[in-house]
XYZ file of N, CA and C in Angstrom:
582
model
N -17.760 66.444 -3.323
C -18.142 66.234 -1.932
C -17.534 64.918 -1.427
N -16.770 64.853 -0.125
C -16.597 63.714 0.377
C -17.233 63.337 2.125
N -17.315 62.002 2.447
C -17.664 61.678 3.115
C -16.486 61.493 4.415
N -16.893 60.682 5.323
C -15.930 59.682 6.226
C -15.391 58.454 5.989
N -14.969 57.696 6.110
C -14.660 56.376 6.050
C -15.535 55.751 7.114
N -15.234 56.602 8.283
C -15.074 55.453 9.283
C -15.040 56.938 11.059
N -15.750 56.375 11.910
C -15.582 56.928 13.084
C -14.135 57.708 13.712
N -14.338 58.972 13.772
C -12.916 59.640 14.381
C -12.993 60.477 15.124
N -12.092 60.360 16.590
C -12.237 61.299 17.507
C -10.816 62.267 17.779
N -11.267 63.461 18.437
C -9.866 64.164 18.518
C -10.562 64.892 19.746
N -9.164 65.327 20.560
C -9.236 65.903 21.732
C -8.237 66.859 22.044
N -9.292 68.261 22.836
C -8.111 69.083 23.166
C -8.796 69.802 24.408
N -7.319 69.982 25.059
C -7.776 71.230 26.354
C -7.234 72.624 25.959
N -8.914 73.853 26.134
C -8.254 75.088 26.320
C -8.798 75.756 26.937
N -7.899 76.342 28.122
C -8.073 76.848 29.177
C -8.484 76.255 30.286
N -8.007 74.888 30.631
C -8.221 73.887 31.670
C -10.122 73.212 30.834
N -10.759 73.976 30.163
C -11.903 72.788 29.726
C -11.440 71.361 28.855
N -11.628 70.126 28.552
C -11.801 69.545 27.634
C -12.574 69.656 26.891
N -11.818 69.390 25.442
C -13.442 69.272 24.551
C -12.900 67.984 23.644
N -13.896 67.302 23.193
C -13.755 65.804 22.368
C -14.696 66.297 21.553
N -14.194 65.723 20.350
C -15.189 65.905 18.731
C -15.026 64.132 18.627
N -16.306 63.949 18.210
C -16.216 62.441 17.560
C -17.368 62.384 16.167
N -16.356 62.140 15.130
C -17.274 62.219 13.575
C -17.391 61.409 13.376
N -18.343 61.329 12.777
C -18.943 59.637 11.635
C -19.410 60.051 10.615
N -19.466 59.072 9.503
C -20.590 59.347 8.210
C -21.495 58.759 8.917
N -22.871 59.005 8.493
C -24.255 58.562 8.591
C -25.305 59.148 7.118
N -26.110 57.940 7.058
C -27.145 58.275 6.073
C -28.439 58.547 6.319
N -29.153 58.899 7.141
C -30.216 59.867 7.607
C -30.298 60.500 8.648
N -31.355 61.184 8.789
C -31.254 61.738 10.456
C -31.311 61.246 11.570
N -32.145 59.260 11.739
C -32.707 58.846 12.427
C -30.891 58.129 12.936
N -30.101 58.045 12.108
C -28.283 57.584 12.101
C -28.095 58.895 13.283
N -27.879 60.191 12.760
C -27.048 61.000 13.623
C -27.903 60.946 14.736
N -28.994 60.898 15.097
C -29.746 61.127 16.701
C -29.224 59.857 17.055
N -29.053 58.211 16.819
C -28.478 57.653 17.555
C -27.052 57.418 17.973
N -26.464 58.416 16.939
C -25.073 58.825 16.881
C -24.995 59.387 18.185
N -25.661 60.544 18.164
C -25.767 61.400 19.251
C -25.513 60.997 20.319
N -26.760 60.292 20.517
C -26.897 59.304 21.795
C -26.104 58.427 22.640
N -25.548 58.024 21.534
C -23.896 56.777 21.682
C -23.361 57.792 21.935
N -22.697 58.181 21.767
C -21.659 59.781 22.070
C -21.657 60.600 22.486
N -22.911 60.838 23.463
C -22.632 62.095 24.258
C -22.382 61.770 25.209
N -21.513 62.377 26.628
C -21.867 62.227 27.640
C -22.757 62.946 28.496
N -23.566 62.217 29.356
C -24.289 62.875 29.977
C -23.312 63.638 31.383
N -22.541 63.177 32.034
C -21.506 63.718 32.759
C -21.004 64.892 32.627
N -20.995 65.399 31.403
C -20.347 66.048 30.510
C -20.833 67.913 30.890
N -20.634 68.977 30.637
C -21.044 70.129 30.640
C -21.874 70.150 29.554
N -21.541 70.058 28.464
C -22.258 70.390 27.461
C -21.595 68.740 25.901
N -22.661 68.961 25.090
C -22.593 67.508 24.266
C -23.389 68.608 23.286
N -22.642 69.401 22.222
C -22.813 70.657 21.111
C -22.520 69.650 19.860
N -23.924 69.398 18.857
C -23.516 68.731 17.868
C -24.357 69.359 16.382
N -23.793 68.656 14.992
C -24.040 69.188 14.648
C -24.077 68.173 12.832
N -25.005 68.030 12.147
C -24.499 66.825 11.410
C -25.495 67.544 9.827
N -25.058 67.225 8.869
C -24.996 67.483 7.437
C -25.811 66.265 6.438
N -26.699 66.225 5.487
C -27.238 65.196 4.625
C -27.544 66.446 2.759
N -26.565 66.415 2.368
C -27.499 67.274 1.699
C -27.360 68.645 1.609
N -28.539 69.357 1.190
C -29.174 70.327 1.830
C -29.751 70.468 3.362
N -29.953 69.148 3.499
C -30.572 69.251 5.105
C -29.390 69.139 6.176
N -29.727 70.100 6.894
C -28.395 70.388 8.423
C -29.090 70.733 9.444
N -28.588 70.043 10.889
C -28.942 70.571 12.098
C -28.164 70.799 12.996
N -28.343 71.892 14.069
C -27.269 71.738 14.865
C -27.470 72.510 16.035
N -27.217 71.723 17.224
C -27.808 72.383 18.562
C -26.392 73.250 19.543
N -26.756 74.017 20.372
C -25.646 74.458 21.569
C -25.471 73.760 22.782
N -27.392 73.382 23.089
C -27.132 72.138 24.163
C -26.542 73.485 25.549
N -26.841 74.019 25.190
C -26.897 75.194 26.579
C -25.740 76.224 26.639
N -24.817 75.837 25.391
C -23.966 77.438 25.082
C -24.254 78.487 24.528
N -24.070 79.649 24.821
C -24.391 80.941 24.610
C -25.217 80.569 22.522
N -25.983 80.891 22.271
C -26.751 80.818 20.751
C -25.471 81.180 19.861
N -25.136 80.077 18.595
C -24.516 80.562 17.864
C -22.688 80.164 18.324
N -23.054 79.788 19.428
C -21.047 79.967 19.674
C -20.314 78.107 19.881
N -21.653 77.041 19.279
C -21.405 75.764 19.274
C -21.729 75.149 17.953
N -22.608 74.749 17.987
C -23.277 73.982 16.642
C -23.113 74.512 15.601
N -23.172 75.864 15.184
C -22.904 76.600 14.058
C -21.516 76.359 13.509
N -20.712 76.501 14.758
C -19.039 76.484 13.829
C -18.839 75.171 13.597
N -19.619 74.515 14.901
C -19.194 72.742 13.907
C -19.802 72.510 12.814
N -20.788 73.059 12.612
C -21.714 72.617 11.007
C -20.538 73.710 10.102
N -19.905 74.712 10.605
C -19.045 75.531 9.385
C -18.150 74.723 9.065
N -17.189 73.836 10.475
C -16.148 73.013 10.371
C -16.467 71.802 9.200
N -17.774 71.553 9.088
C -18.261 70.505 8.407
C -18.237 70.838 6.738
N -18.683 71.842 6.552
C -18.876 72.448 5.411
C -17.434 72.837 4.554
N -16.732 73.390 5.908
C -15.563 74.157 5.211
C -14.455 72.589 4.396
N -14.506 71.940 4.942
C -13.815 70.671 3.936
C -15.128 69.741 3.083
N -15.885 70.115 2.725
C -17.131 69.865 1.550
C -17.106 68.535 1.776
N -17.894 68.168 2.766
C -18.283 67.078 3.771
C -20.001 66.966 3.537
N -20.316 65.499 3.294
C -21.662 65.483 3.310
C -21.964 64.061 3.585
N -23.304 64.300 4.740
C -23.631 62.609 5.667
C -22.488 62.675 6.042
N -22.150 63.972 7.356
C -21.232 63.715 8.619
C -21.983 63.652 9.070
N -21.683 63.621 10.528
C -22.236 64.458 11.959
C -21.040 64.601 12.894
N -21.409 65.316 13.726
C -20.391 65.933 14.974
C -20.577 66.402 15.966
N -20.093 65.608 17.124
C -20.617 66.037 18.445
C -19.037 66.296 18.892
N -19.494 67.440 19.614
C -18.268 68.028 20.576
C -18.460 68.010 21.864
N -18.260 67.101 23.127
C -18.352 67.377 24.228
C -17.433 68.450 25.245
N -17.549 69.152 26.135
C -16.991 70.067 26.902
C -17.273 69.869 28.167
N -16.050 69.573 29.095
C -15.929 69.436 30.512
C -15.454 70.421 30.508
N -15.880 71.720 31.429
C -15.652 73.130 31.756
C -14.996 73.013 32.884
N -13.944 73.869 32.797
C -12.736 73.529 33.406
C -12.569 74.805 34.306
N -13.641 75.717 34.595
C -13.485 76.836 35.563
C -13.137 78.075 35.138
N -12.575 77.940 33.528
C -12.422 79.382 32.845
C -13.265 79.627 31.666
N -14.035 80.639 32.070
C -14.824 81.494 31.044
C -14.335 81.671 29.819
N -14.492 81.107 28.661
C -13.507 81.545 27.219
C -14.477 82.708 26.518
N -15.555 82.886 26.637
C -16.467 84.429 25.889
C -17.056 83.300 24.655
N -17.537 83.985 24.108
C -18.307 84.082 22.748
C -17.200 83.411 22.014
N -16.417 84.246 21.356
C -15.399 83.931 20.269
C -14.314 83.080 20.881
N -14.288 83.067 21.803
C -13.740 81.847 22.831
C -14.521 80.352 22.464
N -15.513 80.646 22.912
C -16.324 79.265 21.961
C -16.592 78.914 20.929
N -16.974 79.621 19.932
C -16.744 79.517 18.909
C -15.371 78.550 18.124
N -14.535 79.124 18.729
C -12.821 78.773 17.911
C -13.024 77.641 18.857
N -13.330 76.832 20.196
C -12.909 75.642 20.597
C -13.647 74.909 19.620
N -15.191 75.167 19.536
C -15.846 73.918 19.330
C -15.379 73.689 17.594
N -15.636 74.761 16.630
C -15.346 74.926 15.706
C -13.991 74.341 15.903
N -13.081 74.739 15.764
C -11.655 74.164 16.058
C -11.702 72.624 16.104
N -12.119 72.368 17.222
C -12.033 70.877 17.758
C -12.785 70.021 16.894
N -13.774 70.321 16.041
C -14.372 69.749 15.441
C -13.422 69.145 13.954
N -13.078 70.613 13.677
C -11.951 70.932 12.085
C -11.242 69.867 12.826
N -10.373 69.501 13.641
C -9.125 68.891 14.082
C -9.603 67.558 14.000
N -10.656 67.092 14.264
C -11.044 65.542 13.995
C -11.570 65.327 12.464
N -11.904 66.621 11.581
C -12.528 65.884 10.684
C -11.349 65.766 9.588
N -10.419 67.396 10.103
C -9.372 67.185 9.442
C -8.471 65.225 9.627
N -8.445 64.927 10.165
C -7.339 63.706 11.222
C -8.148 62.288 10.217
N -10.030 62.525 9.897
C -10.289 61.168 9.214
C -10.060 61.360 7.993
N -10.233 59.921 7.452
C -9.524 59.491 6.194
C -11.531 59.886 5.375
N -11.458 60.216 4.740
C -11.935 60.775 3.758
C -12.700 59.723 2.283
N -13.456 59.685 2.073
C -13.880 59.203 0.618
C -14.684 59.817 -0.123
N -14.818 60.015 -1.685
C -15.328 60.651 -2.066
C -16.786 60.328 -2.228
N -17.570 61.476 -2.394
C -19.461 60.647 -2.617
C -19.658 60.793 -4.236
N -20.013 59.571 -4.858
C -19.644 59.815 -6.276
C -21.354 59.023 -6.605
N -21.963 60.276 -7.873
C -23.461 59.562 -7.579
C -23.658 58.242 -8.806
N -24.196 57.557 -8.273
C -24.340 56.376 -9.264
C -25.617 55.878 -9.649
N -25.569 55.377 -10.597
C -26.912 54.602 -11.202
C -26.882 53.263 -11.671
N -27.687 52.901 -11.966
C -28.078 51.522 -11.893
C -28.349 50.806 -13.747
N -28.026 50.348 -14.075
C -28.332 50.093 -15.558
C -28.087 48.159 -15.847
N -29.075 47.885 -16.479
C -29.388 46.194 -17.067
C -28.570 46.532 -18.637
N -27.745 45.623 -19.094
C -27.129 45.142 -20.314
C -27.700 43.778 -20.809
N -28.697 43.871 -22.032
C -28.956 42.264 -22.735
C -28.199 42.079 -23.521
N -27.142 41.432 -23.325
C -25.857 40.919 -24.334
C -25.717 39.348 -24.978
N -25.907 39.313 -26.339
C -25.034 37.865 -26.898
C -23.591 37.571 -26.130
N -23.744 36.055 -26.482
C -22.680 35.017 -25.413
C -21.289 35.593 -25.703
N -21.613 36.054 -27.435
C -19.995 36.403 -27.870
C -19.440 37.327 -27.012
N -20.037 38.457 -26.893
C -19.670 40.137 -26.258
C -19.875 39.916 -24.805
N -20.228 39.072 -24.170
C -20.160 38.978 -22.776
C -19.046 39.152 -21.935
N -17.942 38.495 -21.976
C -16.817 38.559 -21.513
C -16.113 39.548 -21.842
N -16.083 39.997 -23.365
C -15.299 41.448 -23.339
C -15.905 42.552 -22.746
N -17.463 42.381 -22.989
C -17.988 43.717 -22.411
C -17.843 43.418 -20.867
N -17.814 42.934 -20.124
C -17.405 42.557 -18.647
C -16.041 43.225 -18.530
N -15.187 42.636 -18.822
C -13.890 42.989 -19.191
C -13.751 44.692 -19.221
N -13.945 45.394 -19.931
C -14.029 46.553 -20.441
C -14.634 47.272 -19.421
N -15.920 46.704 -18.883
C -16.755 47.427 -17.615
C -16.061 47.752 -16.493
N -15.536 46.539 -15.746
C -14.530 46.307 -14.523
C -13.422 47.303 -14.494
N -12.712 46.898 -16.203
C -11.866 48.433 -16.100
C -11.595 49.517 -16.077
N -12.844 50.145 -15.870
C -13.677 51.563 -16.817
C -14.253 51.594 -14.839
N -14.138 50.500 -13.888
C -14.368 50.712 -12.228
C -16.009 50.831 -11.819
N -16.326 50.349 -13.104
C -17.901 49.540 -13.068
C -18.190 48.716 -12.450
N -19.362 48.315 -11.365
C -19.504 47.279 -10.836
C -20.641 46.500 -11.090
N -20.184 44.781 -11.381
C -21.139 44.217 -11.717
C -21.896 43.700 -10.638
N -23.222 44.092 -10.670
C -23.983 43.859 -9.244
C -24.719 42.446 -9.435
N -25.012 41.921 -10.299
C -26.191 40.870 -10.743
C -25.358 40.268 -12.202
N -25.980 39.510 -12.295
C -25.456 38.419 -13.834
C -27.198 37.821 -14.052
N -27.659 37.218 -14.964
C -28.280 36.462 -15.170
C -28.367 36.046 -16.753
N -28.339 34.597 -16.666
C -28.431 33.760 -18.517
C -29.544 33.791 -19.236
N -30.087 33.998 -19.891
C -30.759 33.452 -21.171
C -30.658 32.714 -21.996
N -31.295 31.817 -23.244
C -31.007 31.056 -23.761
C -29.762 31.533 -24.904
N -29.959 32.829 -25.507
C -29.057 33.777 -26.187
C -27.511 33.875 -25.742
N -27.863 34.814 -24.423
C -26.918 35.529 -23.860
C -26.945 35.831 -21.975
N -26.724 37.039 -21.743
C -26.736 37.258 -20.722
C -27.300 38.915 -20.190
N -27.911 38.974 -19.255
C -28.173 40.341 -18.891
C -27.390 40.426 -17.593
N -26.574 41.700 -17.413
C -25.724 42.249 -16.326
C -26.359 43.539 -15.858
N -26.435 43.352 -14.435
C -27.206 44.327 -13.963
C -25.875 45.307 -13.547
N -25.292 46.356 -13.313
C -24.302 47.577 -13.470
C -24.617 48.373 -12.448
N -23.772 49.028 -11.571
C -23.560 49.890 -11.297
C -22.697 51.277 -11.804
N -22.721 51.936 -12.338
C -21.939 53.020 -12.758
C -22.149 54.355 -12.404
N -21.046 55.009 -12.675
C -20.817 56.441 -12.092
C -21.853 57.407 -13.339
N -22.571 57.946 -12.664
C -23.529 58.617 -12.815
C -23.094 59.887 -14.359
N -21.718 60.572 -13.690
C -21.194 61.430 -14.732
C -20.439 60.818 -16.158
N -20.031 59.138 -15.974
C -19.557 58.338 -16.852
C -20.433 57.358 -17.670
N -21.677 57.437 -17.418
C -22.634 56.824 -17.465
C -23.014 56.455 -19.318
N -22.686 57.922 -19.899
C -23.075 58.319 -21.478
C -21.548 57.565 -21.697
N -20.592 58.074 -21.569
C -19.612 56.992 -22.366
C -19.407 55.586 -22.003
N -20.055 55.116 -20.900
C -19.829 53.434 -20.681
C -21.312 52.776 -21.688
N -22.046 53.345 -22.141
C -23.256 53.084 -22.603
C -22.847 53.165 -24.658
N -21.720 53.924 -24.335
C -21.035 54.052 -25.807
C -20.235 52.971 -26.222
N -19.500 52.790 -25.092
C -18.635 51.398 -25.462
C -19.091 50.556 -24.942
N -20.117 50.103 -24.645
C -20.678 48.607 -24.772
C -21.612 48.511 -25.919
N -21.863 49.594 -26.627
C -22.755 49.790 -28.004
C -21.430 49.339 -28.692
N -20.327 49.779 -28.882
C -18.931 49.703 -29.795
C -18.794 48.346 -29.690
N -18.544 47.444 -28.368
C -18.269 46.116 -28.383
C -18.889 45.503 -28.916
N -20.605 45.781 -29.230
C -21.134 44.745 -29.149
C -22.079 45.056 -30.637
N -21.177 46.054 -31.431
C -21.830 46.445 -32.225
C -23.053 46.654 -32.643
N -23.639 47.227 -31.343
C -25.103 47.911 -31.704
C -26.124 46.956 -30.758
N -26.144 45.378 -30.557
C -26.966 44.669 -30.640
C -27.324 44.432 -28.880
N -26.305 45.075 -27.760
C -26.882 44.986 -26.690
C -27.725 45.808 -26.488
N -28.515 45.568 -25.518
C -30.057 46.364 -25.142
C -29.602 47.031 -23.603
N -29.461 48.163 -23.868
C -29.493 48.850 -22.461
C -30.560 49.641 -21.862
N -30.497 49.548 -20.635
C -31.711 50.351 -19.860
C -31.238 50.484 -18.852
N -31.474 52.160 -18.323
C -30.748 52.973 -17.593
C -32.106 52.617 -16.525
N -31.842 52.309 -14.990
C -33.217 52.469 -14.015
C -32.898 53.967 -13.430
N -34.269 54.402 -13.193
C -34.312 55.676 -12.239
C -34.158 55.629 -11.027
């Protein structure tokens, strides 16, 4: 699953309407409603959005025919395995009727075209883990961590040694817990937090 980086808009006219998609990552719901808010226009014909956390998804028409707005942008969302987007599509109606499947393919469309256009990061799940290490193994096991794209979040001394508080990748978690047992031949104390 990947996320956004960063805010992206794309724009297109069809059939004399405009429509604007503007995506963001966000991390709860209380994010995309003020997303919303920032980004819709009220000027506007219609402001069709539609945003992802999870399992949890919502997504309104905002007064287009049921089914022919919010749905294809939440498909547009899905179909590149996107999670903590959101997406609002605004539409200035431009005097031609596009139908059902007419709407559908703009908003859907217009949506794909902006999320396709942002830069992308992956969501990678992580956990949290304390290391009690002697003075000797400190620096290599640091060393070894950093390169392995571990992040050291916390440090703190003891009279011994040192405890490093860790961030690590969730699926790498059993072999970084192996080789700091290897460095330190047995004697660091690890504890994984929930």
């Amino acid at each position: 699953m990947f996320t956004l980086k960063s805010i992206e808009t794309a724009t297109q006219d069809i059939k004399k309407s405009r429509f604007r998609a503007v995506a963001a990552p966000i991390e709860d719901e209380q994010s995309a409603k003020a997303f919303f808010a920032a980004h819709s226009d009220p000027s506007a014909n219609h402001n069709c959005w539609a945003w992802r956390i999870g399992q949890n998804y919502r997504f309104s028409d905002d007064g287009e025919p049921s089914g022919t707005a919010g749905r294809p942008i939440l498909a547009a969302i899905d179909g590149q395995s996107l999670d903590r987007v959101t997406v609002v599509v605004t539409r200035w109606f431009g005097g031609i009727l596009l139908g059902s499947g007419g709407l559908v393919r703009a908003y859907g469309g217009t949506a794909a075209l902006c999320l396709k256009a942002a830069d992308k990061i992956e969501l990678v799940e992580r956990v949290r883990a304390t290391i009690a290490c002697d003075f000797a193994d400190l620096a290599l096991i640091k060393a070894r961590l950093t390169a392995h794209g571990v992040m050291i979040a916390g440090e703190s001394f003891t009279d011994t040694g040192a405890v490093l508080t860790i961030d690590l990748r969730k699926d790498a978690a059993d072999e970084m817990l192996v080789l700091v047992a290897d460095i330190s031949r047995g004697k660091a104390i690890v504890s994984m937090e929930n």
